Coordinates of C-alpha atoms in Angstrom, one line a residue:
Chain A
M1151 CA 147.7 63.0 107.7
S1152 CA 144.7 61.6 105.9
D1153 CA 143.6 63.1 102.6
T1154 CA 140.0 62.1 103.1
V1155 CA 137.6 64.7 104.3
I1156 CA 134.2 64.3 105.9
V1157 CA 131.7 66.9 104.5
N1158 CA 128.6 67.0 106.7
E1159 CA 125.6 68.4 104.8
V1160 CA 123.6 70.7 107.1
G1161 CA 121.4 72.3 104.4
L1162 CA 118.3 70.5 105.4
R1163 CA 118.6 71.7 109.0
D1164 CA 120.7 74.9 109.3
G1165 CA 119.7 75.8 105.7
L1166 CA 116.0 75.4 105.9
Q1167 CA 115.3 76.4 109.5
N1168 CA 114.9 80.1 108.8
Q1169 CA 113.4 80.1 105.3
P1170 CA 110.0 81.8 105.0
V1171 CA 108.8 79.0 102.7
T1172 CA 108.4 75.8 104.7
V1173 CA 109.6 72.9 102.6
D1174 CA 107.4 69.8 102.8
T1175 CA 108.6 66.5 104.0
D1176 CA 108.4 64.9 100.6
T1177 CA 110.7 67.5 99.1
K1178 CA 113.1 67.2 102.0
A1179 CA 113.3 63.4 101.4
R1180 CA 114.0 64.0 97.7
L1181 CA 116.7 66.5 98.5
A1182 CA 118.4 64.0 100.9
R1183 CA 118.2 61.3 98.1
L1184 CA 119.9 63.6 95.6
L1185 CA 122.6 64.6 98.1
V1186 CA 123.4 61.0 98.8
D1187 CA 123.4 60.3 95.0
A1188 CA 126.0 63.1 94.7
G1189 CA 128.2 61.3 97.2
V1190 CA 127.3 62.9 100.5
R1191 CA 127.6 60.4 103.4
Y1192 CA 127.1 62.7 106.4
L1193 CA 123.9 64.6 106.8
E1194 CA 122.2 66.7 109.5
P1195 CA 118.6 66.6 108.2
V1196 CA 116.6 67.7 111.3
S1197 CA 116.5 69.3 114.7
F1198 CA 114.2 68.4 117.5
V1199 CA 113.2 71.8 118.6
S1200 CA 109.9 73.4 119.6
P1201 CA 107.7 73.5 116.5
K1202 CA 106.3 76.8 117.7
A1203 CA 109.8 78.3 117.7
I1204 CA 110.9 76.7 114.4
P1205 CA 107.9 75.4 112.4
Q1206 CA 110.3 74.5 109.5
M1207 CA 111.6 71.6 111.6
A1208 CA 108.2 70.3 112.9
D1209 CA 108.4 67.3 110.6
A1210 CA 111.7 65.9 112.2
A1211 CA 110.2 62.7 113.4
A1212 CA 108.1 62.2 110.2
L1213 CA 111.1 62.9 107.9
T1214 CA 113.5 60.6 109.7
P1215 CA 112.1 57.2 108.4
R1216 CA 111.9 58.6 104.9
L1217 CA 115.7 59.5 104.6
P1218 CA 117.9 57.3 102.4
A1219 CA 118.9 54.1 104.3
D1220 CA 121.9 53.2 102.2
E1221 CA 124.8 51.6 104.0
G1222 CA 127.5 54.0 105.2
L1223 CA 125.3 57.0 105.8
H1224 CA 125.7 59.0 109.0
Y1225 CA 122.9 61.1 110.3
T1226 CA 122.9 63.7 113.1
A1227 CA 120.0 65.5 114.7
L1228 CA 120.4 68.8 116.4
V1229 CA 119.0 68.9 120.0
P1230 CA 118.7 72.1 122.0
N1231 CA 117.9 70.4 125.4
L1232 CA 117.3 67.1 127.2
K1233 CA 113.8 66.8 125.8
G1234 CA 115.0 67.3 122.3
Y1235 CA 117.8 64.8 122.9
Q1236 CA 115.2 62.2 124.0
L1237 CA 113.1 62.7 120.9
A1238 CA 116.2 62.4 118.7
R1239 CA 117.3 59.2 120.5
D1240 CA 113.8 57.7 120.2
A1241 CA 113.7 58.6 116.5
G1242 CA 116.8 56.5 116.2
Y1243 CA 119.6 59.0 115.9
R1244 CA 123.0 57.6 117.0
T1245 CA 124.7 61.0 117.0
V1246 CA 123.3 64.2 118.2
A1247 CA 124.5 67.8 117.8
L1248 CA 124.4 70.1 120.9
V1249 CA 124.8 73.9 120.9
L1250 CA 126.8 76.0 123.3
S1251 CA 127.2 79.7 122.4
T1252 CA 130.2 81.7 123.6
T1253 CA 128.4 84.5 125.4
D1254 CA 125.5 85.0 127.8
T1255 CA 123.6 87.1 125.4
F1256 CA 123.8 84.6 122.6
N1257 CA 122.8 81.7 124.8
Q1258 CA 119.9 83.7 126.2
R1259 CA 118.6 84.5 122.7
N1260 CA 119.1 81.0 121.4
L1261 CA 118.2 78.8 124.4
N1262 CA 116.9 81.2 127.0
M1263 CA 119.8 80.2 129.3
S1264 CA 122.9 81.9 130.6
L1265 CA 126.3 80.7 129.4
E1266 CA 126.7 78.7 132.6
Q1267 CA 123.2 77.2 132.4
A1268 CA 123.8 76.3 128.7
A1269 CA 127.1 74.6 129.5
A1270 CA 125.5 72.7 132.4
S1271 CA 122.6 71.7 130.1
C1272 CA 125.1 70.3 127.5
E1273 CA 126.9 68.4 130.2
S1274 CA 123.6 66.7 131.3
I1275 CA 122.7 65.8 127.6
I1276 CA 126.2 64.4 127.1
A1277 CA 125.9 62.3 130.3
A1278 CA 122.5 61.0 129.2
A1279 CA 123.8 60.2 125.7
R1280 CA 126.8 58.4 127.1
E1281 CA 124.4 56.1 129.1
D1282 CA 122.4 55.5 125.9
G1283 CA 125.5 54.9 123.8
V1284 CA 124.6 57.9 121.6
A1285 CA 127.6 60.0 120.3
T1286 CA 127.7 63.7 120.9
R1287 CA 129.1 66.6 118.8
T1288 CA 129.0 69.9 120.7
Y1289 CA 128.9 73.1 118.6
I1290 CA 130.8 76.1 120.1
S1291 CA 128.5 78.6 118.4
G1292 CA 129.8 82.1 117.9
A1293 CA 133.3 80.9 118.4
F1294 CA 134.7 83.8 116.4
A1295 CA 132.2 86.5 117.1
C1296 CA 128.8 86.9 118.9
P1297 CA 126.0 88.5 116.9
Y1298 CA 125.2 90.7 119.9
D1299 CA 128.5 91.3 121.7
G1300 CA 131.0 91.3 118.8
P1301 CA 134.4 89.6 118.5
V1302 CA 135.2 86.8 120.9
P1303 CA 138.7 86.2 122.4
V1304 CA 140.2 82.9 121.2
S1305 CA 140.5 81.7 124.8
L1306 CA 136.7 81.5 125.1
P1307 CA 136.0 78.8 122.5
Q1308 CA 139.1 77.0 123.6
Q1309 CA 138.0 77.0 127.3
L1310 CA 134.4 75.8 126.4
T1311 CA 135.9 73.1 124.1
G1312 CA 138.0 71.8 127.0
R1313 CA 134.9 71.8 129.3
M1314 CA 132.8 69.8 126.7
F1315 CA 135.5 67.3 126.1
A1316 CA 135.9 66.9 129.9
A1317 CA 132.2 66.2 130.1
G1318 CA 132.6 63.4 127.5
S1319 CA 131.6 65.1 124.2
D1320 CA 132.9 62.9 121.5
E1321 CA 133.5 65.7 119.1
V1322 CA 133.5 69.5 119.1
A1323 CA 132.5 71.7 116.2
I1324 CA 134.0 75.2 116.1
A1325 CA 131.3 77.3 114.5
D1326 CA 131.6 80.8 112.9
T1327 CA 127.8 81.1 113.2
I1328 CA 127.5 84.6 111.7
G1329 CA 130.5 84.5 109.3
A1330 CA 132.5 87.2 111.0
G1331 CA 135.7 85.3 111.7
N1332 CA 139.0 85.3 109.8
P1333 CA 141.7 82.8 109.0
K1334 CA 144.1 84.2 111.5
Q1335 CA 141.6 83.6 114.3
M1336 CA 141.1 80.1 112.9
K1337 CA 144.8 79.4 113.2
D1338 CA 144.9 80.9 116.7
I1339 CA 141.9 79.0 118.0
M1340 CA 142.7 75.6 116.4
T1341 CA 146.4 75.3 116.7
P1342 CA 146.5 74.6 120.5
L1343 CA 143.2 72.6 120.4
I1344 CA 144.5 70.3 117.7
R1345 CA 147.8 69.9 119.6
E1346 CA 145.8 68.9 122.7
Y1347 CA 143.0 66.8 121.4
G1348 CA 144.0 65.8 117.8
A1349 CA 142.5 67.2 114.6
D1350 CA 140.0 64.3 114.2
K1351 CA 138.0 65.4 117.2
F1352 CA 137.0 68.6 115.4
F1353 CA 134.4 69.8 112.9
V1354 CA 134.6 73.3 111.5
H1355 CA 131.3 75.1 110.6
L1356 CA 131.5 78.2 108.5
H1357 CA 129.2 80.9 107.0
D1358 CA 130.4 82.9 104.0
T1359 CA 128.8 86.1 105.1
R1360 CA 131.8 88.4 104.5
G1361 CA 133.7 86.3 101.9
L1362 CA 136.3 84.6 104.1
A1363 CA 134.8 81.1 104.5
A1364 CA 137.1 79.5 101.9
A1365 CA 140.2 81.2 103.5
M1366 CA 139.1 79.9 106.9
A1367 CA 138.3 76.4 105.6
W1368 CA 141.7 76.3 103.9
E1369 CA 143.5 77.3 107.1
A1370 CA 141.6 74.6 109.1
A1371 CA 142.4 72.0 106.4
D1372 CA 146.1 73.0 106.4
L1373 CA 146.1 72.6 110.2
G1374 CA 144.8 69.0 109.7
V1375 CA 141.0 69.4 110.2
R1376 CA 139.2 66.8 108.1
R1377 CA 135.6 67.4 109.1
F1378 CA 133.5 70.3 107.8
D1379 CA 129.9 71.3 107.8
A1380 CA 128.5 72.9 104.6
S1381 CA 125.1 73.6 103.1
V1382 CA 124.2 72.8 99.5
G1383 CA 123.8 76.0 97.4
G1384 CA 124.7 78.1 100.4
L1385 CA 121.2 77.5 101.6
G1386 CA 120.4 79.4 104.8
G1387 CA 120.6 82.9 106.1
C1388 CA 117.8 85.4 106.0
P1389 CA 116.4 85.6 102.5
F1390 CA 115.0 89.1 103.2
A1391 CA 118.5 90.4 103.9
P1392 CA 120.7 89.9 100.8
G1393 CA 124.2 89.2 102.1
A1394 CA 123.1 87.6 105.3
T1395 CA 124.2 84.3 103.9
G1396 CA 123.8 80.7 104.9
N1397 CA 126.5 78.2 105.5
M1398 CA 129.5 77.9 103.2
A1399 CA 128.1 76.3 100.1
T1400 CA 128.9 72.6 99.9
E1401 CA 130.0 72.9 96.3
D1402 CA 132.5 75.7 97.2
L1403 CA 133.9 73.6 100.0
V1404 CA 134.2 70.6 97.8
Y1405 CA 135.9 72.6 95.1
L1406 CA 138.3 74.2 97.5
L1407 CA 139.3 70.9 99.1
E1408 CA 139.5 68.8 96.0
S1409 CA 141.5 71.4 94.2
C1410 CA 144.0 71.2 97.1
G1411 CA 144.3 67.4 96.7
L1412 CA 141.9 66.3 99.4
K1413 CA 139.2 63.7 98.8
T1414 CA 135.5 64.4 99.6
G1415 CA 133.8 61.7 97.5
I1416 CA 131.3 64.4 96.5
D1417 CA 130.5 65.2 92.8
I1418 CA 129.9 68.9 92.1
Q1419 CA 127.8 68.1 89.0
G1420 CA 125.6 66.0 91.3
L1421 CA 125.2 68.9 93.8
R1422 CA 124.0 71.1 90.9
E1423 CA 120.8 69.0 90.7
V1424 CA 120.3 69.4 94.5
V1425 CA 120.7 73.1 94.1
T1426 CA 118.1 73.3 91.4
L1427 CA 115.5 71.5 93.5
A1428 CA 116.4 73.4 96.7
A1429 CA 116.1 76.7 94.8
E1430 CA 112.7 75.7 93.5
A1431 CA 111.5 74.5 96.9
T1432 CA 112.6 77.6 98.8
Q1433 CA 111.7 80.0 96.0
R1434 CA 115.0 81.8 96.0
P1435 CA 118.2 81.9 94.0
L1436 CA 120.9 79.5 95.3
G1437 CA 124.3 78.4 94.4
G1438 CA 127.9 78.8 95.5
R1439 CA 130.7 80.7 93.7
I1440 CA 131.9 77.7 91.7
L1441 CA 128.4 77.2 90.3
E1442 CA 128.3 80.8 89.1
W1443 CA 131.6 80.2 87.4
M1444 CA 130.5 77.0 85.8
A1445 CA 127.3 78.7 84.5
S1446 CA 129.3 81.5 83.1
Q1447 CA 131.5 79.1 81.2
E1448 CA 128.5 77.2 79.8
K1449 CA 126.9 80.5 78.8
R1450 CA 130.0 81.1 76.6
G1451 CA 129.6 77.7 75.1
K1452 CA 132.5 76.1 77.1
T1453 CA 132.5 73.0 79.1
P1454 CA 133.7 74.1 82.6
C1455 CA 136.9 72.2 83.4
L1456 CA 137.2 72.1 87.2
W1457 CA 140.5 70.3 87.8
Chain B
M202 CA 157.8 90.0 110.1
S203 CA 156.3 93.4 109.3
D204 CA 152.6 93.8 109.7
T205 CA 152.5 96.5 107.0
V206 CA 151.2 95.4 103.6
I207 CA 151.5 97.1 100.2
V208 CA 148.3 97.0 98.2
N209 CA 149.0 97.9 94.6
E210 CA 145.9 99.1 92.8
V211 CA 145.7 97.8 89.3
G212 CA 142.1 98.6 88.5
L213 CA 142.9 101.5 86.1
R214 CA 145.1 99.2 84.1
D215 CA 144.1 95.5 84.5
G216 CA 140.6 96.5 85.3
L217 CA 139.9 98.9 82.5
Q218 CA 141.9 97.3 79.7
N219 CA 139.1 95.0 78.5
Q220 CA 136.0 97.0 79.3
P221 CA 133.7 97.6 76.3
V222 CA 133.2 101.2 77.5
T223 CA 136.4 103.2 77.2
V224 CA 136.7 105.4 80.2
D225 CA 137.9 108.9 79.4
T226 CA 141.1 110.4 80.8
D227 CA 139.4 112.9 83.0
T228 CA 137.4 110.1 84.8
K229 CA 140.5 108.0 85.1
A230 CA 142.3 110.9 86.8
R231 CA 139.3 111.3 89.2
L232 CA 139.4 107.6 90.0
A233 CA 143.1 107.9 90.8
R234 CA 142.4 110.9 93.1
L235 CA 139.7 109.0 95.0
L236 CA 141.9 106.0 95.3
V237 CA 144.7 108.1 96.8
D238 CA 142.2 109.8 99.1
A239 CA 141.2 106.3 100.3
G240 CA 144.8 105.6 101.3
V241 CA 146.1 103.8 98.3
R242 CA 149.8 104.6 97.8
Y243 CA 150.8 102.1 95.0
L244 CA 149.0 102.3 91.6
E245 CA 149.4 100.8 88.2
P246 CA 147.4 103.3 86.1
V247 CA 148.5 102.6 82.6
S248 CA 150.2 100.2 80.1
F249 CA 152.2 101.3 77.1
V250 CA 150.8 98.9 74.6
S251 CA 149.6 99.2 71.0
P252 CA 146.5 101.4 71.0
K253 CA 145.2 99.3 68.1
A254 CA 145.4 96.2 70.4
I255 CA 144.1 97.9 73.5
P256 CA 142.4 101.2 72.8
Q257 CA 141.4 101.6 76.4
M258 CA 145.0 102.3 77.3
A259 CA 145.7 104.7 74.3
D260 CA 145.8 107.7 76.7
A261 CA 148.6 106.4 78.9
A262 CA 150.9 109.3 78.1
A263 CA 148.1 111.8 78.4
L264 CA 146.9 110.4 81.8
T265 CA 150.3 110.3 83.4
P266 CA 150.8 114.0 84.1
R267 CA 147.2 114.2 85.4
L268 CA 147.7 111.6 88.2
P269 CA 147.9 112.7 91.8
A270 CA 151.4 114.0 92.6
D271 CA 151.2 113.7 96.4
E272 CA 154.4 112.6 98.1
G273 CA 154.8 109.0 98.8
L274 CA 152.9 107.7 95.8
H275 CA 154.4 104.8 93.7
Y276 CA 153.3 104.4 90.1
T277 CA 154.0 101.5 87.8
A278 CA 153.4 101.2 84.0
L279 CA 153.0 97.9 82.4
V280 CA 155.2 97.4 79.3
P281 CA 154.9 94.5 76.8
N282 CA 158.2 95.1 75.0
L283 CA 161.3 97.3 74.7
K284 CA 159.3 100.0 72.8
G285 CA 156.7 100.1 75.5
Y286 CA 159.4 100.3 78.1
Q287 CA 161.0 103.3 76.4
L288 CA 157.6 105.1 76.2
A289 CA 157.0 104.4 79.9
R290 CA 160.5 105.6 80.9
D291 CA 160.1 108.8 78.8
A292 CA 156.7 109.4 80.4
G293 CA 158.6 109.4 83.8
Y294 CA 157.8 106.0 85.3
R295 CA 160.5 104.8 87.7
T296 CA 159.1 101.3 88.0
V297 CA 157.8 99.2 85.1
A298 CA 155.9 95.9 85.1
L299 CA 156.9 93.2 82.6
V300 CA 154.9 90.1 81.6
L301 CA 156.2 86.6 81.1
S302 CA 153.6 83.9 80.8
T303 CA 154.3 80.3 81.7
T304 CA 153.5 78.6 78.4
D305 CA 154.3 78.9 74.8
T306 CA 150.6 79.2 73.9
F307 CA 149.9 82.0 76.4
N308 CA 153.0 84.0 75.4
Q309 CA 152.0 83.6 71.7
R310 CA 148.5 84.9 72.3
N311 CA 149.6 87.7 74.6
L312 CA 152.8 88.9 73.0
N313 CA 153.2 86.9 69.8
M314 CA 156.3 85.3 71.1
S315 CA 157.3 81.8 72.3
L316 CA 158.1 81.3 76.0
E317 CA 161.8 81.5 75.2
Q318 CA 161.4 84.7 73.1
A319 CA 159.3 86.3 75.8
A320 CA 161.9 85.4 78.5
A321 CA 164.7 86.9 76.3
S322 CA 162.6 90.0 75.7
C323 CA 162.1 90.5 79.4
E324 CA 165.8 90.0 79.9
S325 CA 166.6 92.8 77.4
I326 CA 164.0 95.1 79.0
I327 CA 165.5 94.5 82.4
A328 CA 169.0 95.2 81.1
A329 CA 167.8 98.5 79.6
A330 CA 165.9 99.5 82.7
R331 CA 169.0 98.8 84.9
E332 CA 171.1 101.1 82.7
D333 CA 168.4 103.8 83.1
G334 CA 168.0 103.2 86.8
V335 CA 164.4 102.1 86.4
A336 CA 163.1 99.4 88.7
T337 CA 161.5 96.2 87.2
R338 CA 158.7 94.0 88.4
T339 CA 158.3 90.9 86.3
Y340 CA 154.9 89.2 86.3
I341 CA 154.9 85.4 86.0
S342 CA 151.5 85.3 84.3
G343 CA 149.5 82.1 84.4
A344 CA 151.7 80.9 87.3
F345 CA 149.0 78.5 88.5
A346 CA 147.2 77.6 85.2
C347 CA 147.4 78.6 81.6
P348 CA 144.1 79.6 80.0
Y349 CA 144.9 77.4 77.0
D350 CA 147.0 74.6 78.3
G351 CA 145.5 74.1 81.8
P352 CA 147.2 73.6 85.2
V353 CA 150.9 74.5 85.4
P354 CA 153.4 72.5 87.5
V355 CA 154.8 74.5 90.4
S356 CA 158.4 74.1 89.1
L357 CA 157.6 76.3 86.0
P358 CA 156.9 79.6 87.8
Q359 CA 159.7 78.8 90.2
Q360 CA 162.2 78.3 87.3
L361 CA 161.0 81.5 85.5
T362 CA 161.3 83.4 88.7
G363 CA 164.8 82.3 89.1
R364 CA 165.7 83.3 85.6
M365 CA 164.1 86.8 86.0
F366 CA 166.0 87.4 89.3
A367 CA 169.2 86.2 87.6
A368 CA 168.5 88.8 84.8
G369 CA 168.3 91.5 87.5
S370 CA 164.5 91.9 87.9
D371 CA 164.0 93.8 91.2
E372 CA 160.7 92.1 92.0
V373 CA 158.7 89.2 90.7
A374 CA 154.9 89.0 90.8
I375 CA 153.3 85.6 90.9
A376 CA 150.1 85.9 89.0
D377 CA 147.0 83.7 89.0
T378 CA 145.9 85.5 85.8
I379 CA 142.7 83.5 85.2
G380 CA 141.8 82.7 88.9
A381 CA 142.3 79.0 88.5
G382 CA 144.8 78.4 91.3
N383 CA 144.3 77.2 94.8
P384 CA 145.9 77.9 98.2
K385 CA 147.8 74.6 98.3
Q386 CA 149.5 75.6 95.0
M387 CA 150.3 79.0 96.5
K388 CA 152.0 77.3 99.4
D389 CA 153.9 74.9 97.1
I390 CA 155.1 77.6 94.7
M391 CA 156.0 80.3 97.3
T392 CA 157.6 78.4 100.1
P393 CA 160.9 77.6 98.4
L394 CA 160.9 81.0 96.5
I395 CA 160.5 82.9 99.8
R396 CA 163.2 80.8 101.4
E397 CA 165.6 81.6 98.5
Y398 CA 164.8 85.2 97.7
G399 CA 162.9 86.6 100.7
A400 CA 159.2 87.4 100.9
D401 CA 159.8 91.1 100.2
K402 CA 160.9 90.4 96.6
F403 CA 157.4 89.1 95.7
F404 CA 154.0 90.5 94.7
V405 CA 151.0 88.2 94.5
H406 CA 148.3 89.0 91.8
L407 CA 145.0 87.2 92.1
H408 CA 141.7 87.0 90.3
D409 CA 138.6 85.7 92.2
T410 CA 137.1 83.8 89.3
R411 CA 136.3 80.6 91.3
G412 CA 136.1 82.0 94.8
L413 CA 139.5 81.1 96.1
A414 CA 141.3 84.4 95.9
A415 CA 140.9 85.2 99.6
A416 CA 142.2 81.8 100.6
M417 CA 145.2 82.2 98.3
A418 CA 145.9 85.7 99.6
W419 CA 145.7 84.5 103.2
E420 CA 148.1 81.6 102.4
A421 CA 150.5 84.1 100.8
A422 CA 150.2 86.5 103.7
D423 CA 150.7 83.7 106.2
L424 CA 153.9 82.8 104.4
G425 CA 155.1 86.4 104.8
V426 CA 154.1 88.0 101.5
R427 CA 153.4 91.7 102.1
R428 CA 152.8 92.9 98.5
F429 CA 149.6 92.3 96.7
D430 CA 147.8 93.6 93.6
A431 CA 144.1 94.2 93.7
S432 CA 141.5 96.1 91.7
V433 CA 138.9 98.4 93.2
G434 CA 135.4 96.9 93.0
G435 CA 136.8 93.8 91.4
L436 CA 137.0 95.8 88.2
G437 CA 138.1 93.7 85.2
G438 CA 137.2 90.5 83.5
C439 CA 134.9 90.3 80.6
P440 CA 131.6 92.0 81.3
F441 CA 129.8 89.8 78.7
A442 CA 130.7 86.6 80.6
P443 CA 129.3 86.8 84.2
G444 CA 131.7 85.0 86.4
A445 CA 134.7 85.8 84.3
T446 CA 135.8 88.2 87.0
G447 CA 138.5 90.8 87.4
N448 CA 141.2 91.0 90.0
M449 CA 140.5 90.3 93.6
A450 CA 138.6 93.3 94.8
T451 CA 140.8 95.8 96.7
E452 CA 138.1 96.1 99.4
D453 CA 138.0 92.3 99.9
L454 CA 141.8 92.1 100.1
V455 CA 141.9 95.0 102.6
Y456 CA 139.1 93.4 104.7
L457 CA 140.9 90.1 104.7
L458 CA 144.3 91.5 105.7
E459 CA 143.1 94.1 108.2
S460 CA 140.8 91.5 109.9
C461 CA 143.9 89.3 110.3
G462 CA 145.8 92.2 112.0
L463 CA 147.8 93.4 109.0
K464 CA 147.9 97.1 108.1
T465 CA 147.1 98.4 104.6
G466 CA 146.5 102.1 105.3
I467 CA 143.4 101.8 103.1
D468 CA 139.9 102.9 104.2
I469 CA 137.1 100.6 102.9
Q470 CA 134.5 103.4 103.2
G471 CA 136.8 105.5 100.9
L472 CA 137.0 102.7 98.4
R473 CA 133.2 102.6 98.2
E474 CA 133.2 106.1 96.6
V475 CA 135.7 104.8 94.0
V476 CA 133.5 101.8 93.3
T477 CA 130.5 104.1 92.8
L478 CA 132.3 106.2 90.2
A479 CA 134.0 103.2 88.5
A480 CA 130.6 101.5 88.2
E481 CA 129.1 104.6 86.6
A482 CA 132.1 105.0 84.3
T483 CA 132.1 101.4 83.1
Q484 CA 128.3 101.1 83.1
R485 CA 128.4 97.8 85.0
P486 CA 127.7 96.6 88.6
L487 CA 130.9 96.5 90.7
G488 CA 131.9 95.7 94.2
G489 CA 133.5 93.0 96.3
R490 CA 132.0 90.6 98.7
I491 CA 132.5 92.9 101.7
L492 CA 130.6 95.7 100.0
E493 CA 127.7 93.4 99.4
W494 CA 127.6 92.6 103.1
M495 CA 127.9 96.2 104.1
A496 CA 125.0 97.1 101.8
S497 CA 122.9 94.3 103.2
Q498 CA 123.5 95.5 106.7
E499 CA 122.5 99.1 105.8
K500 CA 119.4 97.8 104.1
R501 CA 118.4 96.4 107.4
G502 CA 119.0 99.7 109.1
K503 CA 122.2 98.6 110.7
T504 CA 125.6 100.3 110.6
P505 CA 128.0 97.7 109.3
C506 CA 130.7 97.1 111.9
L507 CA 133.7 95.6 110.2
W508 CA 136.1 95.0 113.0

């Protein structure tokens, strides 16, 4: 099993999409540059959604040509429907992220479709992308729990995963969208999926809402998953509701994985600079658990020794 | 494998021992009562140490008769040496906790002994306890890392565990005293130990200093460990150094384990009352990650639904 892990930075998209302060294109480009400087190689900087619904993402096409163009970078755009897919493709994205939620209610609220309609929509996007030679990663959103209907049986994300692979999705991301999952569920969902499709077909996407993201990430890594989403500083969530957190902080994920002997290629000190700028840009305190610890060490006059 | 977990509450001892505010005996007794009312059955309320070194524990003998005497409660006293053992035994404790650190430096700072002297001291306490019919639990302190010498090879806690079992220790607690361990180390340390001695001989003692306690607790539980220390509200650590945290919060451990289908018998709502009194008594903010989330839900007018 490889010890190299792909950490996909989704802070610019999942992190910024529901902030009350809309971050300008210039700052987003600076954040992307700092992320790449810290060693990040996979980024999801934009979604092609209705600017009326999500004004924070209205500059998707404008931001794209301003992103770092270093060799070896991998960008994804999130697309909610066929129209969004076409915009992403035309903007030059070679991988798109699709979203399929596990319940009717969640799909209705998210995409104004039933579960069946949303699955069929993903299938048609995947078909179009295959014709264009664009890769697809389908997110099974609410794979652990639905924000409206509560806990989800493990068979549901497994079944939707099978359907998306059958439709030709290149990868599937198992997403604990509201941070209500637990590591036992992770084991129960992923074990048969990995056996059937192989660990390298999967991303895991976590939110640290209830404090279990590191335990879930460790369980996934222990099962062989080597692809994770994360958001620098834990950016995301609703800033008006303390505790309604964003994605698992990139720095916490990197610390977990590296301390367990896996290689992310990402420098935590470099991420601190990104966190500083992101906190300034969103006008809110940011930073994962490991940064709190580092700051506390420095406050006592000690140099934090991570490894 | 049993789905019942023993959660040993060490907040009154490990949590209070380094607080700048010395909590009075009356309040400690009230905290113990609230803990028992919340379903806690295992408590370490005191240590028999020099009152000059740790004045916060000077009332150990006075507190003991004021602790709840309900049936089915299990109390432990921490003892640093033979004299402390005798005081604990005379106060009526039927189980004592011993401490053996993994390095010379840590033993010197903690007990003013070399590693060899500390191991020999534990052996003589264990021998005395066996004669008296008192049970012993030996803590391998700094099992993951030493606060002075850094990371510790997994063979060291394994070897000291073997020596303590050979001396007749009834149980061994593997302690990440400074919260610098990771779940991979947990797996590497515990797998051969459990194979040799059985999971039910072990406690795991964690601090959430760097955000990995839940991942380590999950790994231990997944390996079959069913005995954990925790401290209500995350009480402990040095309040002057934010981020230098106490034990893993009892409420976070309970949430993790119960969400994964294990049974602790402890009610998180009941723990919230203990946290309120403990925060008042120590004059500092307290509370684990799950309480932050519950409070954020309530602030939004929602009833937090844990399961």
